[in-house]
Coordinates of C-alpha atoms in Angstrom, one line a residue:
Chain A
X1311 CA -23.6 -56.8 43.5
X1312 CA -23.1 -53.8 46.0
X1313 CA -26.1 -51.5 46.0
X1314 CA -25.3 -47.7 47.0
X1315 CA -23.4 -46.9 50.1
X1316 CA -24.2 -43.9 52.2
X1317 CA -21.4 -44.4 54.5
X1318 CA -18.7 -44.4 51.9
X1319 CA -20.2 -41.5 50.1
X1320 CA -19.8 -39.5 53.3
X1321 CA -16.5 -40.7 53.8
X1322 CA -15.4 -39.6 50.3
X1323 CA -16.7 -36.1 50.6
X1324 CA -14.0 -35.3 52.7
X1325 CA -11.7 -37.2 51.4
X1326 CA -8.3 -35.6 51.2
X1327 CA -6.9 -37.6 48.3
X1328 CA -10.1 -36.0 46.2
X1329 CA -9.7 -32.5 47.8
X1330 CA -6.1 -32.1 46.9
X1331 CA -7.8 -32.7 43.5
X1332 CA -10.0 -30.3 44.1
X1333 CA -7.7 -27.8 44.5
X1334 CA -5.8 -29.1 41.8
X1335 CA -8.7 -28.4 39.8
X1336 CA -9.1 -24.4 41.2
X1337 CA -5.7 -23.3 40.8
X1338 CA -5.2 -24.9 37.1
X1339 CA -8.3 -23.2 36.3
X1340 CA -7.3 -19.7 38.0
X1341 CA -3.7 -20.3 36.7
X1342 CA -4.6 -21.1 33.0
X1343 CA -7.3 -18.3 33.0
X1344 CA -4.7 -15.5 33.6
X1345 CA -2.3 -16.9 31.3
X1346 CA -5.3 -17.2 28.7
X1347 CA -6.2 -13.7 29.3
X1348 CA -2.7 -12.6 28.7
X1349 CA -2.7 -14.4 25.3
X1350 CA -6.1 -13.2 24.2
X1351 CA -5.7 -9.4 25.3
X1352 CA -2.9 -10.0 23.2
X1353 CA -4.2 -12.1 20.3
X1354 CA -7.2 -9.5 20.0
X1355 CA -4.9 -6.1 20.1
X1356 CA -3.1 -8.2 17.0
X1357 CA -5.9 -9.0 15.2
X1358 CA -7.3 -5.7 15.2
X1359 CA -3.8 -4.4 14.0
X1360 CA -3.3 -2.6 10.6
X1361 CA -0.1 -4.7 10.4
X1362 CA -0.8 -7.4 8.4
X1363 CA 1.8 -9.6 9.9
X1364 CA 0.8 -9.1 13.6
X1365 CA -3.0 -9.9 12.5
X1366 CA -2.4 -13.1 10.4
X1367 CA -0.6 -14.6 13.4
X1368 CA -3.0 -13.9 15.8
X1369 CA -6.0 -15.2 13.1
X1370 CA -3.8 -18.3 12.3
X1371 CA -3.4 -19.0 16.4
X1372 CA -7.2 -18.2 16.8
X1373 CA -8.4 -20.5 14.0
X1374 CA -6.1 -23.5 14.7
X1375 CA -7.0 -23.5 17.9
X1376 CA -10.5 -23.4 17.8
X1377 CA -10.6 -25.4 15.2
X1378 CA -8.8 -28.9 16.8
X1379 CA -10.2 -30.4 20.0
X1380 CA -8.2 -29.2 23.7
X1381 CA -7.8 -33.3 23.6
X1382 CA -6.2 -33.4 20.7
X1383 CA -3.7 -30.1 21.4
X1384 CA -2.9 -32.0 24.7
X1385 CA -2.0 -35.3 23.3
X1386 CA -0.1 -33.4 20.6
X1387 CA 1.9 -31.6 23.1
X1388 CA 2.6 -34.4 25.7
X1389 CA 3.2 -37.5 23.7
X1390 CA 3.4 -35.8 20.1
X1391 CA 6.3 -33.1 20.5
X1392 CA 9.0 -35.2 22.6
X1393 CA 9.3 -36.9 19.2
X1394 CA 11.2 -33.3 17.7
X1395 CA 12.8 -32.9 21.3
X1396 CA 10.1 -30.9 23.2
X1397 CA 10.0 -32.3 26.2
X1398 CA 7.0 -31.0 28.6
X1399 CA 6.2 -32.5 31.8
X1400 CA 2.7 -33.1 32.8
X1401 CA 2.4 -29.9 34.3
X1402 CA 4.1 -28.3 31.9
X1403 CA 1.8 -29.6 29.2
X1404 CA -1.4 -29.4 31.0
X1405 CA -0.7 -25.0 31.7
X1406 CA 0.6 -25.2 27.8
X1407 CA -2.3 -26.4 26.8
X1408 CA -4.9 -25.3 28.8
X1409 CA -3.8 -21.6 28.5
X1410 CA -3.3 -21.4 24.1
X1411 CA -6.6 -23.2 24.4
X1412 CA -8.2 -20.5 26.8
X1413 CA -6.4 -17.3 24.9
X1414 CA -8.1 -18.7 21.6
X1415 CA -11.5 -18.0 22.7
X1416 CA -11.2 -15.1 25.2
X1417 CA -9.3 -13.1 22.5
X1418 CA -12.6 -13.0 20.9
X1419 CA -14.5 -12.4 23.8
X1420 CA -11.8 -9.0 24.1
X1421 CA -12.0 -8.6 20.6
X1422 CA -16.1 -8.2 20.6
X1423 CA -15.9 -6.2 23.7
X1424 CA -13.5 -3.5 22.5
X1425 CA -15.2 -3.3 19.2
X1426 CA -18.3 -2.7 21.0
X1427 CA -16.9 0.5 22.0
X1428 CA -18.2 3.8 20.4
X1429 CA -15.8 4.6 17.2
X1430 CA -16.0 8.1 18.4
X1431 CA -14.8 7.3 22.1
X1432 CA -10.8 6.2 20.1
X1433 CA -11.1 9.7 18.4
X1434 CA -11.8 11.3 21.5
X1435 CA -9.0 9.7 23.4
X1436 CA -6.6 10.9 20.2
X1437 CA -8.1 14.2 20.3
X1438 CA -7.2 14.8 24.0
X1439 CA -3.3 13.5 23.0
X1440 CA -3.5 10.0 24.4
X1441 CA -0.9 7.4 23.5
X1442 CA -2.2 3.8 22.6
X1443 CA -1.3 2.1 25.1
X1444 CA -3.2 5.0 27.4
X1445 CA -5.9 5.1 25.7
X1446 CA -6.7 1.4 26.2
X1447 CA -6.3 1.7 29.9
X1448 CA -7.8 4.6 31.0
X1449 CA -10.9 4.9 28.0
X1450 CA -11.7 2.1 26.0
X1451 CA -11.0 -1.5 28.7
X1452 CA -13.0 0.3 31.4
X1453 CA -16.3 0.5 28.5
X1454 CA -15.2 -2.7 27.1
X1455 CA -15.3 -4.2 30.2
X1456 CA -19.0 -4.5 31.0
X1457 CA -19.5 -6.2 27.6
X1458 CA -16.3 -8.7 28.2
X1459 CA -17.2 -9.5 32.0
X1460 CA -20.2 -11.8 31.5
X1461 CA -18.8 -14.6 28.8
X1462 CA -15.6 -14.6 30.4
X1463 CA -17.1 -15.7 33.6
X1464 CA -19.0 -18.1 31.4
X1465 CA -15.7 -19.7 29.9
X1466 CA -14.3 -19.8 33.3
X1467 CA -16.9 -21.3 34.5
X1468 CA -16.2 -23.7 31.7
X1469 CA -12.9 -23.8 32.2
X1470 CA -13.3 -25.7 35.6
X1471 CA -14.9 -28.6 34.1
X1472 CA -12.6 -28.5 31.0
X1473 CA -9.6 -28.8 33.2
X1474 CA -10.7 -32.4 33.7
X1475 CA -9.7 -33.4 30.4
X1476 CA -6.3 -32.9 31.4
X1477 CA -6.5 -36.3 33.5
X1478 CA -5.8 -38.1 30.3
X1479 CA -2.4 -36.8 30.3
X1480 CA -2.3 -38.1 33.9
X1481 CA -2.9 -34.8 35.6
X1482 CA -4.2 -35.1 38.8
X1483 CA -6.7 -32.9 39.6
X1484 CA -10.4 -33.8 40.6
X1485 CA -10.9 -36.5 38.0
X1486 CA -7.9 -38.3 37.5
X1487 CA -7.7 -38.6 41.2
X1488 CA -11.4 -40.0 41.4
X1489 CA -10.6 -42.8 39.1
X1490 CA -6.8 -43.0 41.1
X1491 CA -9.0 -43.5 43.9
X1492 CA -11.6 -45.7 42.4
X1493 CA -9.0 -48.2 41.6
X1494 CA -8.1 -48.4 45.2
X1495 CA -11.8 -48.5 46.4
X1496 CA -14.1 -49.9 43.8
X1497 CA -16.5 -47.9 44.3
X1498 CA -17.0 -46.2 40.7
X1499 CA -20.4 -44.6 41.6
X1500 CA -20.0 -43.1 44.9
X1501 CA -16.6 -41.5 43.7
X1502 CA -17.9 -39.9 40.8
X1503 CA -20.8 -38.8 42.1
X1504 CA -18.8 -37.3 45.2
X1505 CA -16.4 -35.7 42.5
X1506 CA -19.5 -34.1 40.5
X1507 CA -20.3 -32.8 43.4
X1508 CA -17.5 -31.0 43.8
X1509 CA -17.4 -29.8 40.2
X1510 CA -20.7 -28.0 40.9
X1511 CA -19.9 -26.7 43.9
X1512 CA -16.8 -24.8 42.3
X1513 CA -19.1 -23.6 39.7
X1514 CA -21.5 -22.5 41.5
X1515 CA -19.2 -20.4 44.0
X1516 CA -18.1 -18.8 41.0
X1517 CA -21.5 -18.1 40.0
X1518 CA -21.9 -16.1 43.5
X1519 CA -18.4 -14.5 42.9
X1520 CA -19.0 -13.4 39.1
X1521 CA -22.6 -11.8 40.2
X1522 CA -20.4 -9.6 42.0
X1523 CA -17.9 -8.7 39.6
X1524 CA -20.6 -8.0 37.2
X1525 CA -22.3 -5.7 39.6
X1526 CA -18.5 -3.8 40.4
X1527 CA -17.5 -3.3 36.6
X1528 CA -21.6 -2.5 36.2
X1529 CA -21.2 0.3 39.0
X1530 CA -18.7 2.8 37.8
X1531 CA -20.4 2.5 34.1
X1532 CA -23.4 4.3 32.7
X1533 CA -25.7 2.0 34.2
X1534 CA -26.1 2.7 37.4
X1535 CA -24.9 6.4 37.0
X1536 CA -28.1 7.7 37.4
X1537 CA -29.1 6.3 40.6
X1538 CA -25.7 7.4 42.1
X1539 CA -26.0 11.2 40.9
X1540 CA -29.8 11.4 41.7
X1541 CA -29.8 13.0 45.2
X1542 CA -27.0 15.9 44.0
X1543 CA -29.7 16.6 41.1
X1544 CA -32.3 17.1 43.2
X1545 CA -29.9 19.6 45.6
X1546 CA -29.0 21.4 42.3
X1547 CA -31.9 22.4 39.9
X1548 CA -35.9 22.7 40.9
X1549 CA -37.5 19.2 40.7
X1550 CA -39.5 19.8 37.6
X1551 CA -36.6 19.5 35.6
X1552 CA -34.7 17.3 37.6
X1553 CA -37.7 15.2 36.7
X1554 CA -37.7 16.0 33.3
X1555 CA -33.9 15.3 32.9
X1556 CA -34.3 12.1 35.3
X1557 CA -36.2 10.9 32.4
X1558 CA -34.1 11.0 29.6
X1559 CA -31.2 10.0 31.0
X1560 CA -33.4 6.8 31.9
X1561 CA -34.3 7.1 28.3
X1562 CA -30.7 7.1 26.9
X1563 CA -29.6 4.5 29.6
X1564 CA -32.3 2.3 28.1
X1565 CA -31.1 3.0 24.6
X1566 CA -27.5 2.5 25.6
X1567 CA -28.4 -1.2 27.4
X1568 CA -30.0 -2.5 24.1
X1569 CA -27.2 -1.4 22.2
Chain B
X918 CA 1.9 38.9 17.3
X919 CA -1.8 38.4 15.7
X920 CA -0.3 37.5 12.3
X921 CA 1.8 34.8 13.4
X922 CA 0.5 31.8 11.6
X923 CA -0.4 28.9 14.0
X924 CA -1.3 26.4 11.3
X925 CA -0.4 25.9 8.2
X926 CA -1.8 23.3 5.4
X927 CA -0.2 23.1 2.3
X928 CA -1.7 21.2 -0.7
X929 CA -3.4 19.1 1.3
X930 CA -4.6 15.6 -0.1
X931 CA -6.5 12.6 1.1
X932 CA -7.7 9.4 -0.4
X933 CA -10.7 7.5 1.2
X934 CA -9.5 3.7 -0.8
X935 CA -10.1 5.1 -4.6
X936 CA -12.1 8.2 -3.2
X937 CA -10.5 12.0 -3.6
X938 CA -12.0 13.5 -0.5
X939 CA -9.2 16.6 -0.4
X940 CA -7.9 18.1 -3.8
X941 CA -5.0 20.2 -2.4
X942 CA -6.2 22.5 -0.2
X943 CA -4.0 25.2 1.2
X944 CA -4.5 27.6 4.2
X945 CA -3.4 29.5 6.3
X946 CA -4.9 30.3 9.6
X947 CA -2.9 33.2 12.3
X948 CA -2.8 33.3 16.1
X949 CA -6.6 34.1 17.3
X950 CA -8.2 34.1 13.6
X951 CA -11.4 32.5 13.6
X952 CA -12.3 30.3 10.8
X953 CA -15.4 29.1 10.0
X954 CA -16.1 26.2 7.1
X955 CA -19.1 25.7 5.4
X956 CA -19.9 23.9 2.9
X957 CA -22.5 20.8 1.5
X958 CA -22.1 17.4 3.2
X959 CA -19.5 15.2 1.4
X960 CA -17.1 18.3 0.8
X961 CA -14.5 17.2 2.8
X962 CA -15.2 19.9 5.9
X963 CA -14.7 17.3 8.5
X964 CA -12.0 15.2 6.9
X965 CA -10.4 18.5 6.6
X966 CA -10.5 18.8 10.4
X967 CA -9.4 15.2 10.9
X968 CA -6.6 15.3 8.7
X969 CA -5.7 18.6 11.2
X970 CA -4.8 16.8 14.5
X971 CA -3.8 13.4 12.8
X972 CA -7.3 11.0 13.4
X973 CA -6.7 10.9 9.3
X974 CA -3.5 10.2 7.6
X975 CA -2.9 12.3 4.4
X976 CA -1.5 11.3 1.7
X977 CA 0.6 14.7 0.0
X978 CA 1.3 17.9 0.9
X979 CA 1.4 19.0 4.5
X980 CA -0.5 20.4 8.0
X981 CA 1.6 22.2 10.2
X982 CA 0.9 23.5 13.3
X983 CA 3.2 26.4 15.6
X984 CA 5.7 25.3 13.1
X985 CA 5.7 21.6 13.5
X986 CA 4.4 18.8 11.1
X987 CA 1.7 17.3 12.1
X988 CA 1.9 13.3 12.2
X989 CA 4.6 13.2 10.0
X990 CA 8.5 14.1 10.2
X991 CA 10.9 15.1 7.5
X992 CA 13.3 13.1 6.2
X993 CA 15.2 13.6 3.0
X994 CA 12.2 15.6 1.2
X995 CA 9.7 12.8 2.0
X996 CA 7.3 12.5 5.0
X997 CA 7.4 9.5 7.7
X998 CA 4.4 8.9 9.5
X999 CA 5.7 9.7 13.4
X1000 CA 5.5 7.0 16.7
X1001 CA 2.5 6.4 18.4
X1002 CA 3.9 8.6 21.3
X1003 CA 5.4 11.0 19.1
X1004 CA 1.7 11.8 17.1
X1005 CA 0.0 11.8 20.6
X1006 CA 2.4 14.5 22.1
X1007 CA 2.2 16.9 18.5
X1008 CA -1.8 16.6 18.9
X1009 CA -1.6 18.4 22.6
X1010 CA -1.6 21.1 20.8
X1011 CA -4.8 20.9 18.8
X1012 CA -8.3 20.6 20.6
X1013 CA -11.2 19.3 19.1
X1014 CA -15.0 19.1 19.5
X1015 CA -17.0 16.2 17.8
X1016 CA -20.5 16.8 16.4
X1017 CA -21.2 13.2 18.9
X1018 CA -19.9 15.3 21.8
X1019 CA -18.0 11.5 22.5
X1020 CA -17.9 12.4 26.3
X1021 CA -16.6 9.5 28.3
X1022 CA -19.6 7.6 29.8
X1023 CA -17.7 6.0 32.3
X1024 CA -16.6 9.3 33.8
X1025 CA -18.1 12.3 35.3
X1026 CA -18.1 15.6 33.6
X1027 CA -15.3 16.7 36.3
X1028 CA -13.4 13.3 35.5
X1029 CA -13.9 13.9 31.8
X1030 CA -12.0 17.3 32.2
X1031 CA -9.1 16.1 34.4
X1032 CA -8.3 12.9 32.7
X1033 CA -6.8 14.5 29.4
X1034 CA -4.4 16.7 32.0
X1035 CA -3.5 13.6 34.1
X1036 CA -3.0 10.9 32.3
X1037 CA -1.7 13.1 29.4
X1038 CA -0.2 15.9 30.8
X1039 CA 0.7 14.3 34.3
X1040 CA -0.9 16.9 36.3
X1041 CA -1.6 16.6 40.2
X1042 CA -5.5 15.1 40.6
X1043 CA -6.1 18.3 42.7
X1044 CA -4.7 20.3 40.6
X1045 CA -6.0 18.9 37.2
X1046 CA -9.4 19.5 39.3
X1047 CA -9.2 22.8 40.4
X1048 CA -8.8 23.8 36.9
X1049 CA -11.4 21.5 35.6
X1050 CA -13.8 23.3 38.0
X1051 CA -12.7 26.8 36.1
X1052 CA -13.4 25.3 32.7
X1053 CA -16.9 23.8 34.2
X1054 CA -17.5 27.7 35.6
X1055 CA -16.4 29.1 32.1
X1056 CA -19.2 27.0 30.4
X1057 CA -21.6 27.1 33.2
X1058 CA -22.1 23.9 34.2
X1059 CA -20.1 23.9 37.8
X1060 CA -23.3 22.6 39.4
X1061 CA -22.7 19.0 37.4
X1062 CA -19.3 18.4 38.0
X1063 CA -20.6 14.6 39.3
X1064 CA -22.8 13.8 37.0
X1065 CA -22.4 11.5 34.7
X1066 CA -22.9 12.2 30.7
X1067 CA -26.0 10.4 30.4
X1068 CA -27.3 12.5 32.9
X1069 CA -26.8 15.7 30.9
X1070 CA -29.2 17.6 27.9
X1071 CA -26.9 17.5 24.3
X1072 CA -26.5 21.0 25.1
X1073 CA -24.6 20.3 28.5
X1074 CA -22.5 17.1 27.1
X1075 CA -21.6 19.6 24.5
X1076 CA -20.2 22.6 26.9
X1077 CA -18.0 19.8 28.9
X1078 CA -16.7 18.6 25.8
X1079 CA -15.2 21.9 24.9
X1080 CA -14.1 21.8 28.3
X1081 CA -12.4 18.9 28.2
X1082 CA -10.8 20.4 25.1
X1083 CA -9.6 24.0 26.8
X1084 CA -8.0 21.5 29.7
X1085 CA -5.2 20.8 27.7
X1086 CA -4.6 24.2 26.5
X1087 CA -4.6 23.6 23.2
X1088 CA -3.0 26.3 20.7
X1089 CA -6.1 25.6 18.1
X1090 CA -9.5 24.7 19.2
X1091 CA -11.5 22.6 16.2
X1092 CA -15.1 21.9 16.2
X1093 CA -16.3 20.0 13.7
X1094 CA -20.2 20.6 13.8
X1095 CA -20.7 21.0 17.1
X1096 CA -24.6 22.2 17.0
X1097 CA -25.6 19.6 14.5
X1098 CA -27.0 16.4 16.6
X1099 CA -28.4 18.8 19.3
X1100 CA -32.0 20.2 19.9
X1101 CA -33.2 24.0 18.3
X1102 CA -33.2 25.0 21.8
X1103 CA -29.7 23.9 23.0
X1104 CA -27.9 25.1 20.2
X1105 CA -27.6 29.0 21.5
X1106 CA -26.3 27.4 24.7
X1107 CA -23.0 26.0 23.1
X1108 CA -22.9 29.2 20.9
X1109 CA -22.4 31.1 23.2
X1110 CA -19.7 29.5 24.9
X1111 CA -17.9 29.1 21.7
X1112 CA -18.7 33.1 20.9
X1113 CA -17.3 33.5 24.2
X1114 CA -13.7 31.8 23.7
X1115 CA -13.3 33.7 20.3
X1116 CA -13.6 36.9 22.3
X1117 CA -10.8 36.0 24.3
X1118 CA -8.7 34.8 21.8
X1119 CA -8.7 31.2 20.6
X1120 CA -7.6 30.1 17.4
X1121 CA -10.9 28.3 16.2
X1122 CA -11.7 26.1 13.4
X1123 CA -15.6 25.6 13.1
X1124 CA -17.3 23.4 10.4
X1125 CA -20.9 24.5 11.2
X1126 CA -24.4 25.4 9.3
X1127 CA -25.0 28.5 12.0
X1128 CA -24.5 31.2 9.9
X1129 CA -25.6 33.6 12.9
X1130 CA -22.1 32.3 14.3
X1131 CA -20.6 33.0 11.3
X1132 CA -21.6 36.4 10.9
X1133 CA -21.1 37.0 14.8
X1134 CA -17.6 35.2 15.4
X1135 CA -15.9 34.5 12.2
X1136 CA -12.7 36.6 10.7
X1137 CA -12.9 34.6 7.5
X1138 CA -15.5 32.6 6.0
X1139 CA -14.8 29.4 3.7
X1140 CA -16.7 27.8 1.6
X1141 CA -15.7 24.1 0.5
X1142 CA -17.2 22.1 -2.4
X1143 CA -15.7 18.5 -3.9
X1144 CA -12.6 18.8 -1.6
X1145 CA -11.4 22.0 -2.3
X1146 CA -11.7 25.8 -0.9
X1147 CA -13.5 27.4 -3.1
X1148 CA -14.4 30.7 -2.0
X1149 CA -12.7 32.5 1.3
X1150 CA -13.9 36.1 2.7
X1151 CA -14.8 38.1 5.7
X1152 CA -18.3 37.6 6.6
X1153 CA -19.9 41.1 5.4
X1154 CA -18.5 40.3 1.9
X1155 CA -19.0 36.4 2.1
X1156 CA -22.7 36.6 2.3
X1157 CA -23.5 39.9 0.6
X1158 CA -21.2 39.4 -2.7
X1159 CA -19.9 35.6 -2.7
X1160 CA -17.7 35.6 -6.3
X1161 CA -18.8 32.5 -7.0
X1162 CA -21.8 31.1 -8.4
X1163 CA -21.2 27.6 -6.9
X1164 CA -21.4 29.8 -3.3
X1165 CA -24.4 32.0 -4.5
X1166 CA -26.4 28.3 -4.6
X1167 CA -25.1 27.1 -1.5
X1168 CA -25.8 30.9 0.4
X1169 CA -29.4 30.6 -1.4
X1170 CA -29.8 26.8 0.0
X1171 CA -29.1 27.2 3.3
X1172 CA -30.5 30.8 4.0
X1173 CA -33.6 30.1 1.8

């Protein structure tokens, strides 16, 4: 019985059968996500529609979707559908499925972070003669973002492990290729664990990158408003009430974070 | 041409689901009249004011404003609701103050200003911004043109807001309760600025409880009870001989 093996752990670090997986993995994942938020900016905008039509689809779409495993959408879609003449490659199927899946859940994640958004700030946008589609844009994404940033970072961080379901449509990203390579090598443990490895070095790189993300959308919001506007304060009024004023806007920042 | 009327409602109606909120009311407000509407909470003051510039459909009669429907077009004797666009471009000419102020946090007071005129209007940024500096100097708040709302007293959020209004030169200015969610001592501040723009000749709107304002600024007084205008009068009469007794016991509420 072989014991563990150093050597051939090394060696399948930089293996560049399992890298091209790797980067299988990272551009299905980027890929999918911006198809995903396409669908769900989308699905959410219908779902909070007066038009009865536009929001049953999008609630239909939501709870089928999330309701049924990914496995089960991708099995349906690769060997299920050639059946009624849909043919979809692997790569076809795996973006197909991958992305309706994605959309599902981020809609909500929109959804939650444009409802979060002061009822008041929509009738202020009206007020000033702003179309819909402006209105979204210029007022009410830029507030929703700092509530939508965090869990979508979450589900893309998710999203990089998830892709590896597509390996049983024969996919080949990280893990299909590990167990591609495995048959080769025999060496079940080493592989894995190399590929694992990878897995949480993607997700923690995107931990780094999201941090900063967080911190841009976070910058030109209310948070950090304060801190930014302090010094011309202190040039513009005597420092009692800058003091004073300092304060409560501390006060209302804290107010506004719990909300 | 003072007596030109600049808007016009014509039994006016709106249902909240089962709820009446506006019994038909009709008025007529010229070029440079100020009206102010008071009234006991529930009346329909502010729905009044929502239903002027379209945040509210209505559901019969008619709101025009320099001659045009507002929200709505014409067609064969009945109303159509307008386009998305359509509405937007009709409410240019209405401004309106909220008793939230509704500033936009994720702006300055300058970019609050400028954003209705550029992304509306499609001015310049320097020009929407030279302007937006005037309208910061007519309400005295030049000196915060970076700062961001939650930096700024009620008072101050307040004074922007009806900036941000004036920037897109509206024909009507509406204010519905603008002194109500501030401090005692911030409320003369945004008085004044609003005593200020009747003197130079806005058509104003204002639901409010200051009855110094009223007395001060207002050409006609209205009193509203249970969705309808009940009593309407300059402000010498209004408050020394209301008509009606529903108005003496609101007058003798509020004035103790």
């Amino acid at each position: 019985m072989p014991g563990w093996d150093w050597g051939a752990f090394h060696r399948y670090l930089s293996n560049r059968f399992l890298l091209e997986g790797v980067w299988t993995t990272i551009w299905l994942s980027v890929v999918c996500m911006a198809i995903g938020l396409v669908l769900g900016f989308v699905a959410a905008l219908m779902n909070m529609s007066r038009i009865p039509l536009l929001k049953g689809i999008a609630q239909f779409y939501i709870w089928l979707i999330r309701g049924t495993p990914l496995l089960v959408q991708l099995i349906i879609i690769y060997t299920g559908l050639p059946q009624v003449g849909i043919r979809l490659n692997v790569l076809q199927s795996a973006l197909l499925g991958l992305s309706v899946n994605e959309g599902a859940y981020l809609s909500e994640i929109i959804r939650a972070g444009i409802l979060s958004v002061h009822r008041g700030q929509f009738d202020a946008a009206r007020a000033l003669g702003m179309t819909y589609p402006t209105m979204m844009r210029v007022i009410i994404m830029p507030q929703a973002a700092r509530v939508i940033i965090p869990p979508l970072g979450n589900n893309f961080n998710g999203l990089l492990k998830t892709t590896s379901i597509t390996s049983v449509i024969s996919m080949e990203e990280l893990l299909r290729r590990s167990q591609m390579l495995i048959q080769f090598e025999f060496r079940v443990l080493e592989i894995f664990a190399v590929a694992a490895l990878y897995y949480l070095a993607l997700t923690t790189l995107w931990g780094l990158v999201q941090r900063r993300l967080e911190a841009h959308f976070g910058k030109s919001m209310v948070a950090l408003a304060p801190r930014d506007a302090a010094p011309q304060e202190a040039r513009a009024g005597g420092t009692r009430t800058v003091a004073l004023q300092d304060k409560t806007a501390r006060g209302a920042l804290y107010e506004q974070d719990l909300r | 041409m003072t007596d030109q009327p600049i808007l016009e409602i014509q039994d006016l109606h709106k249902y909240f689901g089962h709820l009446h909120v506006l019994k038909g009311v009709t008025l007529t407000v010229r070029r440079g009249e100020v009206i102010v509407i008071i009234g006991p909470s529930g009346s329909g003051k502010s729905t009044l004011l929502r239903c002027i510039n379209h945040l509210e459909k209505i559901e019969r009669g008619s709101i025009k404003v320099g001659g045009q429907l507002m929200g709505y077009r014409e067609i064969g004797g009945r109303l159509v609701e307008l386009r998305d666009a359509e509405v937007a471009e009709r409410r240019r000419a209405v401004g309106m103050v909220f008793q939230q102020f509704n500033l936009f946090p994720h702006l300055t007071a300058l970019e609050n200003i400028t954003v209705g005129p550029i992304h509306v209007l499609g001015k310049k940024a320097d020009e929407a911004a030279v302007q937006a500096l005037d309208l910061l100097n007519l309400v005295g708040l030049v000196e915060k043109a970076d700062a961001y709302p939650a930096m700024l007293s009620g008072g101050q959020q307040q004074r922007v807001a009806i900036a941000r209004a004036l920037a897109m030169n509206p024909q009507v200015m509406l204010f519905d309760e603008p002194t109500s969610a501030l401090d005692p001592e911030m409320i003369t501040e945004v008085l004044d600025v609003m005593l200020n723009l009747s003197k130079q000749g806005m058509t104003m709107l204002v639901v409010t409880h200051e009855m110094g304002f009223a007395r001060a600024a207002a050409d006609r007084i209205i009193f509203m009870d249970d969705g309808r205008l009940i009593e309407e009068a300059p402000p010498d009469r209004f408050f020394s001989a209301p008509q009606y007794e529903r108005t003496r016991l609101f007058l003798s509420r509020i004035l103790h």
